[in-house]
GROMACS .gro file of C-alpha atoms in nm:
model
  382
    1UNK     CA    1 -12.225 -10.993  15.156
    2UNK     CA    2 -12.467 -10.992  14.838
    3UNK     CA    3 -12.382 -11.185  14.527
    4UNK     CA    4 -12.573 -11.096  14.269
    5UNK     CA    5 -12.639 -11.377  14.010
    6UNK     CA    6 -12.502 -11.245  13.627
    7UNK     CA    7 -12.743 -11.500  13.447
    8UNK     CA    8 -13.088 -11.328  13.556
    9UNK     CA    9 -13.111 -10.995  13.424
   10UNK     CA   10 -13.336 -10.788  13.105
   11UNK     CA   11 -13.125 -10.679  12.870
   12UNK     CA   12 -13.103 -10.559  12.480
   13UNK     CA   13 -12.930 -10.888  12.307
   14UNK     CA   14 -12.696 -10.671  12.121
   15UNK     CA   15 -12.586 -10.311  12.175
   16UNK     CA   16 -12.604 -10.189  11.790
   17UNK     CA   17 -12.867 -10.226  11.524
   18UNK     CA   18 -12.892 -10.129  11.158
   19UNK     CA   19 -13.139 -10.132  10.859
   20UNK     CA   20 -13.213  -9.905  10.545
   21UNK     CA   21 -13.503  -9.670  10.523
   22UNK     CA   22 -13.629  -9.858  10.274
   23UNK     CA   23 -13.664 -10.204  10.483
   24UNK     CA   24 -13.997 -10.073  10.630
   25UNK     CA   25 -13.935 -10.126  10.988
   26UNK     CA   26 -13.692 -10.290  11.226
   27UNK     CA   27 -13.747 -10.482  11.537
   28UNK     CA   28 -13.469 -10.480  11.800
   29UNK     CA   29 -13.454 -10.755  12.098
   30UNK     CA   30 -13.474 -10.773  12.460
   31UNK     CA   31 -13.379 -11.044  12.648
   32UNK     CA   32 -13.501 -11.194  12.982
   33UNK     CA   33 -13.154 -11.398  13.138
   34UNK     CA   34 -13.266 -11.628  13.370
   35UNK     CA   35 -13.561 -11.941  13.512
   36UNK     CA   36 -13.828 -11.688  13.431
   37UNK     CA   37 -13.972 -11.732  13.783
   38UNK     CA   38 -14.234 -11.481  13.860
   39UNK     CA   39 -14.331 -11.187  13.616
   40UNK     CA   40 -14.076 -10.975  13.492
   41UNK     CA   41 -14.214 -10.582  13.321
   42UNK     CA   42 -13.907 -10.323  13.137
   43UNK     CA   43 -13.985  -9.990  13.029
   44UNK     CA   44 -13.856  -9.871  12.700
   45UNK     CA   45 -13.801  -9.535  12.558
   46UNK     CA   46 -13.635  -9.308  12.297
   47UNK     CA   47 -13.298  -9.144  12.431
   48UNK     CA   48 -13.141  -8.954  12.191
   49UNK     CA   49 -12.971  -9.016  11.835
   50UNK     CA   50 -12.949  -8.793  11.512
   51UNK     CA   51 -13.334  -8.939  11.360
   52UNK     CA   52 -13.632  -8.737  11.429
   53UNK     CA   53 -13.881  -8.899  11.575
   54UNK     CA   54 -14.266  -8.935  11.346
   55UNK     CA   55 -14.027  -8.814  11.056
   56UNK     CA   56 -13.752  -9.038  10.979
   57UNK     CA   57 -13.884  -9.292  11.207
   58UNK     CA   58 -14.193  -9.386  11.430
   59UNK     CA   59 -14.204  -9.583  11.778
   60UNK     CA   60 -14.403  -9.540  12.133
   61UNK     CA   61 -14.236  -9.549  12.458
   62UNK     CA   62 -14.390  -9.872  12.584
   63UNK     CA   63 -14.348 -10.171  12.833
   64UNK     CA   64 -14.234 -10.519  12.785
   65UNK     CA   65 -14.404 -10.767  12.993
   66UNK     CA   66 -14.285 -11.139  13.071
   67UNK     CA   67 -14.524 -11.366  13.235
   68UNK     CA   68 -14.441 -11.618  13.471
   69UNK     CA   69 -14.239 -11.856  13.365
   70UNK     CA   70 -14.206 -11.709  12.979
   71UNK     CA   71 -13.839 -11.671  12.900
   72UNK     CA   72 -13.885 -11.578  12.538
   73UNK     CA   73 -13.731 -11.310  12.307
   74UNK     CA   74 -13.939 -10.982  12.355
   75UNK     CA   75 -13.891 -10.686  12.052
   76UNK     CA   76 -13.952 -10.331  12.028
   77UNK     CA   77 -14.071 -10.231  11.638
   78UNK     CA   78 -13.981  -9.913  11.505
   79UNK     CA   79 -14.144  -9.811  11.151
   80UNK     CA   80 -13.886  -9.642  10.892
   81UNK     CA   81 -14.010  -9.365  10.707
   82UNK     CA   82 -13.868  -9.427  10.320
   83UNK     CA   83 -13.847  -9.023  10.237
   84UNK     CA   84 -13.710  -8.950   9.891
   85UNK     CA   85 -13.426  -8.694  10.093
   86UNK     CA   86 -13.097  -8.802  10.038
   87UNK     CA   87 -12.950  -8.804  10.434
   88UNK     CA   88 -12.680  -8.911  10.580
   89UNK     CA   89 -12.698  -9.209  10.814
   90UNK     CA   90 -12.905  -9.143  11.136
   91UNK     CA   91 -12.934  -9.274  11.448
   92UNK     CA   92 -13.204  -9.383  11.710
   93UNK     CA   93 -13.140  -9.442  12.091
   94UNK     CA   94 -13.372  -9.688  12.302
   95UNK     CA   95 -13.251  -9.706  12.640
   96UNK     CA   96 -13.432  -9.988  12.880
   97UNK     CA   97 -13.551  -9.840  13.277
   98UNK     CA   98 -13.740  -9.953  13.580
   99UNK     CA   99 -13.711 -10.332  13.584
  100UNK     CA  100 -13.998 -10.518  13.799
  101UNK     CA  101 -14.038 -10.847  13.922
  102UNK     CA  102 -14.232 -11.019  14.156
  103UNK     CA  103 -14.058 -11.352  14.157
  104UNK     CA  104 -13.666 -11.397  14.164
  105UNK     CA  105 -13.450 -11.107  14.156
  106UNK     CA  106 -13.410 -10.940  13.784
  107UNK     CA  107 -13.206 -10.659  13.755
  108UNK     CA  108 -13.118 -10.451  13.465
  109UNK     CA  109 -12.809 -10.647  13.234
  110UNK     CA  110 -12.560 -10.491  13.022
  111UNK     CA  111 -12.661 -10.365  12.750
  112UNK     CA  112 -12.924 -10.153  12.871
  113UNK     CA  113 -12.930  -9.877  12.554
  114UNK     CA  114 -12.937  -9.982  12.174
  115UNK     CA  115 -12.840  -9.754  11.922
  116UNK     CA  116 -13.025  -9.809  11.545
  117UNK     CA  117 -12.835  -9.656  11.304
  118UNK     CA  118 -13.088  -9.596  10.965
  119UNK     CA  119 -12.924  -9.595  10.660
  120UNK     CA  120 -13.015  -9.385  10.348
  121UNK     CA  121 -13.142  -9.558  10.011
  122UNK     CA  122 -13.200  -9.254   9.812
  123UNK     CA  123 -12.853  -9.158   9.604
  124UNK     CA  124 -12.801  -8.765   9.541
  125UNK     CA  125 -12.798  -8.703   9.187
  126UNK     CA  126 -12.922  -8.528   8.852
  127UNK     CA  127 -13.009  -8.687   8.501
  128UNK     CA  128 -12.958  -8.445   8.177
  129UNK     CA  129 -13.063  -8.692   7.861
  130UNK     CA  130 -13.221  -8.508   7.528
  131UNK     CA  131 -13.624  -8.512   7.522
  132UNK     CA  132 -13.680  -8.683   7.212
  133UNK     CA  133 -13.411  -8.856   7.035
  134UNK     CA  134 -13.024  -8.719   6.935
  135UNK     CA  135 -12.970  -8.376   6.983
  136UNK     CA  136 -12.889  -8.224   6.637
  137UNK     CA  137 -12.898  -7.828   6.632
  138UNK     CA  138 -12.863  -7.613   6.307
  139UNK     CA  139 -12.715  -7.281   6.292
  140UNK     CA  140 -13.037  -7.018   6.312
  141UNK     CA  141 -13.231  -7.295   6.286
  142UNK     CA  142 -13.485  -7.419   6.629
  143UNK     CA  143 -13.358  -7.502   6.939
  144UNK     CA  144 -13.304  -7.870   7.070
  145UNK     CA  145 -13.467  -7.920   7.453
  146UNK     CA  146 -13.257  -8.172   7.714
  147UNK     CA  147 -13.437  -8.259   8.027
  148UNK     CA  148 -13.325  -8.234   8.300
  149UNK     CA  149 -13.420  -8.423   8.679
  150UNK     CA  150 -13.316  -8.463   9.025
  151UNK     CA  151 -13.335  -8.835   9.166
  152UNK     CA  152 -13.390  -8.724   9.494
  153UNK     CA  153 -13.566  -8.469   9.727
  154UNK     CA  154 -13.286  -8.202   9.844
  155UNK     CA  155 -13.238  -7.970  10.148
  156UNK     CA  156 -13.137  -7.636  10.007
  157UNK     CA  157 -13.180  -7.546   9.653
  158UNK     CA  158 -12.986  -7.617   9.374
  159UNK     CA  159 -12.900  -7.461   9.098
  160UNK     CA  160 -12.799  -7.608   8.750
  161UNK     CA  161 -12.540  -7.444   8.525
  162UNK     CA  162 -12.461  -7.513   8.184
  163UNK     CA  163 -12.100  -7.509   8.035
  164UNK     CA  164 -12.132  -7.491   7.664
  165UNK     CA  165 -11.871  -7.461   7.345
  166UNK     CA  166 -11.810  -7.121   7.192
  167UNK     CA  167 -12.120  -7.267   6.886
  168UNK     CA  168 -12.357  -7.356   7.153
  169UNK     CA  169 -12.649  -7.136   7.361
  170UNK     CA  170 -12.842  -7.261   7.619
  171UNK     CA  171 -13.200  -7.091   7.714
  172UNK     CA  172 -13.463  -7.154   7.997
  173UNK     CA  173 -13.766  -7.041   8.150
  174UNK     CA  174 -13.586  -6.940   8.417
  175UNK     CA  175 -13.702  -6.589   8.435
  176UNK     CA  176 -13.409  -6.439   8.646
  177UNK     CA  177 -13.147  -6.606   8.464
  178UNK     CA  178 -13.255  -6.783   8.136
  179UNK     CA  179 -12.941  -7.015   8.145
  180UNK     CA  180 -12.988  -7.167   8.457
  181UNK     CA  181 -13.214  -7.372   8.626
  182UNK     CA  182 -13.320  -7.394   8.991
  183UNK     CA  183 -13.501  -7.634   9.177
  184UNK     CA  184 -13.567  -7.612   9.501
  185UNK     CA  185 -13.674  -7.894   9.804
  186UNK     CA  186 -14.099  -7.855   9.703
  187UNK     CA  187 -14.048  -7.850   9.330
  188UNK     CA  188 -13.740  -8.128   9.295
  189UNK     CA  189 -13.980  -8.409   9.164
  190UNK     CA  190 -14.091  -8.159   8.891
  191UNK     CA  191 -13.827  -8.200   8.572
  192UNK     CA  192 -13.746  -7.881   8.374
  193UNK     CA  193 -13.650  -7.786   8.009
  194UNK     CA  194 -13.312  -7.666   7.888
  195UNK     CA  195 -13.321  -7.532   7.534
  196UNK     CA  196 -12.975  -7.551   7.309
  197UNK     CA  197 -12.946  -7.341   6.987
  198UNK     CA  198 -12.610  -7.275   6.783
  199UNK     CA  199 -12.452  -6.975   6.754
  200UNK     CA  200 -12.521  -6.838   6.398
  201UNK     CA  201 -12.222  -6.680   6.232
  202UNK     CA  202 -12.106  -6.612   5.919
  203UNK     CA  203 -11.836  -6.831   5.912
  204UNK     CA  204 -11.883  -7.171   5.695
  205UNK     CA  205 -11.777  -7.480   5.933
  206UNK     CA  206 -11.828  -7.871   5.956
  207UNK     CA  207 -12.067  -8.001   6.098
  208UNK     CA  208 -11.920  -8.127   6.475
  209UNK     CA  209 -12.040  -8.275   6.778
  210UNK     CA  210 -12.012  -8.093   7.115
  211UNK     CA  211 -12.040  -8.154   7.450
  212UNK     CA  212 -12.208  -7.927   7.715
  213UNK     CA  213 -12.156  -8.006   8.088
  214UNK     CA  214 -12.419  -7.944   8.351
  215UNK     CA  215 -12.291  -7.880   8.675
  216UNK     CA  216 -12.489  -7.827   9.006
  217UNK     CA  217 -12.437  -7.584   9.317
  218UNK     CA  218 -12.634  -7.658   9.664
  219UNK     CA  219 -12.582  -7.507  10.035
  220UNK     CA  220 -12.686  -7.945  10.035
  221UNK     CA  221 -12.359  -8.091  10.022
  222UNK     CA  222 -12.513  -8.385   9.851
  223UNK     CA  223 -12.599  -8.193   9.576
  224UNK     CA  224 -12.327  -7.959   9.530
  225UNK     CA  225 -12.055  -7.998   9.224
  226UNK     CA  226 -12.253  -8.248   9.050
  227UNK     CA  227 -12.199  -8.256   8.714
  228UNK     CA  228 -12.375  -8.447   8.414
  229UNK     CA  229 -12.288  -8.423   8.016
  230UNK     CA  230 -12.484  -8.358   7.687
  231UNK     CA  231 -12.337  -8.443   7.343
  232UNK     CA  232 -12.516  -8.180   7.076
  233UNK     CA  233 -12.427  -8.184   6.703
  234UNK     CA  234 -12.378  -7.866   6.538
  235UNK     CA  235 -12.491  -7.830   6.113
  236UNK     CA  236 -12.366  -7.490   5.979
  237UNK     CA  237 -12.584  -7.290   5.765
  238UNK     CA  238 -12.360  -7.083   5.540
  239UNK     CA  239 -12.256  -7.107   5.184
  240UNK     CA  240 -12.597  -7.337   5.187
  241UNK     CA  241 -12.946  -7.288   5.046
  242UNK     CA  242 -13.249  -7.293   5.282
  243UNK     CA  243 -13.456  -7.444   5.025
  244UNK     CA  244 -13.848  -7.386   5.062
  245UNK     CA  245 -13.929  -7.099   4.854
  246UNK     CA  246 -13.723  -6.829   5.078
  247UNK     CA  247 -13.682  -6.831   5.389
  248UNK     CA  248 -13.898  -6.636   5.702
  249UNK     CA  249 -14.283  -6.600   5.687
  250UNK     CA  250 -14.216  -6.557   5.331
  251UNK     CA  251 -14.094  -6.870   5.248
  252UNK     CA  252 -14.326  -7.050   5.498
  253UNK     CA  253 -14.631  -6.869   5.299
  254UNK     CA  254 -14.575  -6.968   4.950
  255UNK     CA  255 -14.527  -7.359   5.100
  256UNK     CA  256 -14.855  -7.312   5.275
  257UNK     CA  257 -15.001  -7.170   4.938
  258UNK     CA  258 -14.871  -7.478   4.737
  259UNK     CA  259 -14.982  -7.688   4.981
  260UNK     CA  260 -15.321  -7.587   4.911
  261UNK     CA  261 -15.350  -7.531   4.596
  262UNK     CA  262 -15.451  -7.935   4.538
  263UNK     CA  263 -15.804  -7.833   4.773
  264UNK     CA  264 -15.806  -7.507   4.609
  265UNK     CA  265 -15.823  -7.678   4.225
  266UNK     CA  266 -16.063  -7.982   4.355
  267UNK     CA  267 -16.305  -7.698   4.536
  268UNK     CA  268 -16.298  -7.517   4.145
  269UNK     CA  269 -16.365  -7.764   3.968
  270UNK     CA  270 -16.679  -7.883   4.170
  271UNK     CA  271 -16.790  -7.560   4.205
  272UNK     CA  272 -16.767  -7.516   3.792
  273UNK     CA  273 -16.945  -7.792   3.780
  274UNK     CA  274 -17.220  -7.637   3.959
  275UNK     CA  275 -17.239  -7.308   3.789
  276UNK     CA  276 -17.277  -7.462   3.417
  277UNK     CA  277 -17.547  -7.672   3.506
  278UNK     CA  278 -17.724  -7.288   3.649
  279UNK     CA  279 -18.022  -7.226   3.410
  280UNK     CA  280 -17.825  -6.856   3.279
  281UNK     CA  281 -17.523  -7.063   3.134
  282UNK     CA  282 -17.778  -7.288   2.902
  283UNK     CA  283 -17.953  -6.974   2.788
  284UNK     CA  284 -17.660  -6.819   2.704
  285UNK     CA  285 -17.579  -7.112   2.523
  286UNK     CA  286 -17.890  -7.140   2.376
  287UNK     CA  287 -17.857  -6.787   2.251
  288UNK     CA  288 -17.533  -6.846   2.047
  289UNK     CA  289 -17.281  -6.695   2.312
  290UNK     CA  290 -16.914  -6.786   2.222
  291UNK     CA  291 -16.805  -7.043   2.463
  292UNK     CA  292 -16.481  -6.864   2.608
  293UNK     CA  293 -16.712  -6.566   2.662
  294UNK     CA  294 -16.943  -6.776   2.857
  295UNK     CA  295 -16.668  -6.954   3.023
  296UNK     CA  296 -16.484  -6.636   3.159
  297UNK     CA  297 -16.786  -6.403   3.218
  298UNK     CA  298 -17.017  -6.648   3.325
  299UNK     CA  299 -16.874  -6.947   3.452
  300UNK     CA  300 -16.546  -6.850   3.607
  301UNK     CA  301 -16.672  -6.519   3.777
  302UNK     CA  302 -16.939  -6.674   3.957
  303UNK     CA  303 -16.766  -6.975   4.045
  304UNK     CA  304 -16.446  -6.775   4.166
  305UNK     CA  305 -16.699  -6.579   4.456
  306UNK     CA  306 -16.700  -6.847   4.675
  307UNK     CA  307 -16.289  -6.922   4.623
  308UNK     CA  308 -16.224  -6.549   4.740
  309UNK     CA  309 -16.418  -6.609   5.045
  310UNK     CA  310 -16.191  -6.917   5.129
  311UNK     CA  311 -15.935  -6.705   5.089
  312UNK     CA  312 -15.982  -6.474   5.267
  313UNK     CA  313 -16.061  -6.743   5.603
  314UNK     CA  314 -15.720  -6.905   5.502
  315UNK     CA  315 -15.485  -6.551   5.566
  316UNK     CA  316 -15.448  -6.640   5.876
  317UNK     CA  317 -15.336  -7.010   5.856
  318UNK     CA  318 -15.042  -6.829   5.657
  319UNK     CA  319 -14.888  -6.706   5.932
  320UNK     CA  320 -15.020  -6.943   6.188
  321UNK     CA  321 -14.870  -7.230   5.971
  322UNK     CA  322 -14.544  -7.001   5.902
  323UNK     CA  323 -14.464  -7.072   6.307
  324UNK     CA  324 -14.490  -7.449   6.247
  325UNK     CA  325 -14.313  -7.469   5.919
  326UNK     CA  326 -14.036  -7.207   6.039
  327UNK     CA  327 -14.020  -7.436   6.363
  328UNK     CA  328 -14.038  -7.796   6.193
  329UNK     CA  329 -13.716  -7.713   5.937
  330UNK     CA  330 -13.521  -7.465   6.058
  331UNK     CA  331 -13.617  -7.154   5.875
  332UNK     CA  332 -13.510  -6.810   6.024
  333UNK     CA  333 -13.850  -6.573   5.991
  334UNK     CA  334 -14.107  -6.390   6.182
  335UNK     CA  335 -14.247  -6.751   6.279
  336UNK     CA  336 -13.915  -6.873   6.457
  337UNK     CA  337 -13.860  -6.501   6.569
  338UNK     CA  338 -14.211  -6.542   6.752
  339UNK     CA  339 -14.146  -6.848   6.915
  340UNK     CA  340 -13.791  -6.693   7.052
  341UNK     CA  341 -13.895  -6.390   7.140
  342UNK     CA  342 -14.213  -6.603   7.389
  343UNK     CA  343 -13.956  -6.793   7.499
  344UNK     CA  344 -13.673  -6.518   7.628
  345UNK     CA  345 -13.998  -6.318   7.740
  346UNK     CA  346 -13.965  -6.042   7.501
  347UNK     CA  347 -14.352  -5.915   7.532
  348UNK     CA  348 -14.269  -5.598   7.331
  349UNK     CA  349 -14.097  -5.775   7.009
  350UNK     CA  350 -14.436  -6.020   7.071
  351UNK     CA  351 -14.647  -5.748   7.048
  352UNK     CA  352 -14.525  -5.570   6.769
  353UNK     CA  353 -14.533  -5.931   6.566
  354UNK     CA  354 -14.853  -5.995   6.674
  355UNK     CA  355 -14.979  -5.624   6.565
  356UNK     CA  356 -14.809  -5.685   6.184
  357UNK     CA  357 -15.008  -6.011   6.163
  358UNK     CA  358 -15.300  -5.844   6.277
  359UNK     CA  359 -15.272  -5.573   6.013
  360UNK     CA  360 -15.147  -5.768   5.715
  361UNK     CA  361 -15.420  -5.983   5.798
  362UNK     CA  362 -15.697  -5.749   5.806
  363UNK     CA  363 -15.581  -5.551   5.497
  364UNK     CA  364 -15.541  -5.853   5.288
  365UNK     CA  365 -15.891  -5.904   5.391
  366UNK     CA  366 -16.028  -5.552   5.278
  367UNK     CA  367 -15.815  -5.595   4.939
  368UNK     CA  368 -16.039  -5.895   4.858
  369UNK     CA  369 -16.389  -5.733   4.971
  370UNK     CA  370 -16.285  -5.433   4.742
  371UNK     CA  371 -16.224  -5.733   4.466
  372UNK     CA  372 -16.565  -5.872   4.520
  373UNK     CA  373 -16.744  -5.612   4.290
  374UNK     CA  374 -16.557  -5.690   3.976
  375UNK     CA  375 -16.674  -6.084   4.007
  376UNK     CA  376 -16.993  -6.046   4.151
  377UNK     CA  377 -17.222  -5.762   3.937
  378UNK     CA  378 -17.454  -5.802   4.258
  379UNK     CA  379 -17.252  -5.689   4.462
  380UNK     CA  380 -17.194  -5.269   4.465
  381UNK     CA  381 -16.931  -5.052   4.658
  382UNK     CA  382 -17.112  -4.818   4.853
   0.00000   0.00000   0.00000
């Protein structure tokens, strides 16, 4: 009969291990039972579990080795991989195999496999907050943006929908769907823009504050029926003045104009000063010419070539400027029109703004180079 002595044996000291992704690694312990007479070797190697191996985790098959007479604690590291996926818990299965000894008898103990169960650390989840500030949206007036971001790395795509109030619009760059957003598992990390604009109607209403819901669908049940609010407050725009002049590129134009009227005047008035000190304004003087005929057929005709040139370089600015003044408060014109019409991806009402610019431009332009002759007598239409 062979008894077979329960105290010398290699075996894992516990059957079940745990740690989070995020702990870095994990080391799990083998025991030698026993005098620790001779030496004692244990292969170890991964059998099974839900992890993948080099992805979620990393570990060699290997050998433990107990020289004679050494009786100490022996562990197997595994390195965690800290992914930004949001997972479920995983597992990892080391079993022990082929005990050797050379001195007194060690057989394999009980328990011979260890199962590591790796715990996520990344939460599932999406983040709508405004981009700058409150969110505070008047009726025909510019959009608001929200941004919006996922927290961690998915497995399918999701897509983000926008529940809004009857007074609210939402608009993205999405360019199959322009109120929705997608991301997908290689562009997650990447946050994305969602425009809101109020409905403009005709009715005359108090200004309220809304909320809009953003809700998520995934094939990633982690990220499916997620939902995340926006609070947006609505000014109407009816029975109210726009202010500014007018409204459109109109409006926008004669603030630009009065805007530069102060360097307009200042630029006169040095170049006046320039043109009565010319030697044909003294001898006019000197010859007895009234002043106001020297001031408006001398002075102010010469002095007014150089203005006309300026003006004609500052056409443009009109309507560039008309995008950012439309834009900055709220004015409905060709400027905001512009800016909507790049953003829904209208190339054709682009186009055709762009082409009206072009030719109001230019022709504004010609008006003033036919103008030149009548100020400067040097200059003759051909």
């Amino acid at each position: 009969m062979t008894i077979e002595d329960n105290e010398t044996q290699v075996r894992f000291e516990s059957s079940s291990y745990s740690a989070s992704e995020g702990d870095g690694s994990v080391s799990l312990v083998v025991q030698r039972i026993g005098m620790g007479m001779g030496t004692v070797t244990v292969d170890y190697a991964v059998n099974g579990g839900t992890a993948t191996r080099n992805t979620d985790y990393s570990v060699a098959d290997g050998t433990l080795t107990w020289s004679d007479g050494d009786t100490a604690n022996k562990t197997i590291r595994i390195s965690l991989t800290d992914d930004p996926v949001a997972e479920r818990t995983e597992t990892v299965v080391l079993t022990l195999s082929n005990v050797t000894s050379n001195g007194e008898e060690t057989p394999l103990g009980d328990p011979a496999s260890a199962v590591l169960s790796i715990t996520d650390n990344d939460d599932a989840g999406f983040v709508v907050e405004p981009s700058a500030g409150s969110l505070t949206v008047r009726e025909g007036g510019a959009a608001a943006a929200a941004t919006v971001a996922l927290t961690s790395r998915p497995l399918a795509d999701v897509t983000v929908s926008f529940e809004t109030p009857s007074r609210v619009t939402v608009r993205t760059a999405n360019t199959a769907d322009s109120t929705r957003l997608v991301f997908t598992p290689s562009n997650w990390n990447i946050s994305q823009t969602v425009e809101l604009l109020a409905v403009d109607d005709a009715e005359e209403q108090e200004t309220v504050t809304l909320t809009v819901t953003a809700r998520t669908q995934s094939l990633d049940n982690n990220y499916d029926n997620l939902s995340d609010t926006l609070d947006v407050t609505i000014e109407d725009n009816d029975g109210q003045s726009t202010g500014g002049g007018g409204s459109g590129a109109l409006g926008a134009g004669w603030m630009l104009i009065l805007i530069g009227l102060g360097s307009w005047f200042m630029g006169m008035r040095a170049l006046v000063s320039n043109v009565v000190s010319e030697d044909y304004v003294q001898y006019a003087e000197l010859g007895g010419v009234d002043s106001r005929r020297i001031l408006s057929r001398y002075v102010m005709r010469n002095a007014l070539v150089p203005q006309m040139t300026g003006l004609a370089m500052s056409l443009g600015a009109i309507f560039n400027g008309a995008i950012i003044t439309e834009e900055v408060f709220g004015y409905p014109g060709v400027g905001s029109l512009l800016v909507d019409a790049v953003h829904a991806g209208d190339y054709s009402l682009v186009l055709g703004i762009t082409t009206i610019s072009i030719v109001s431009v230019a022709t504004a332009v010609l008006i003033i180079d036919l103008a030149y002759p009548f100020l400067d007598p040097r200059v003759k239409l051909a």
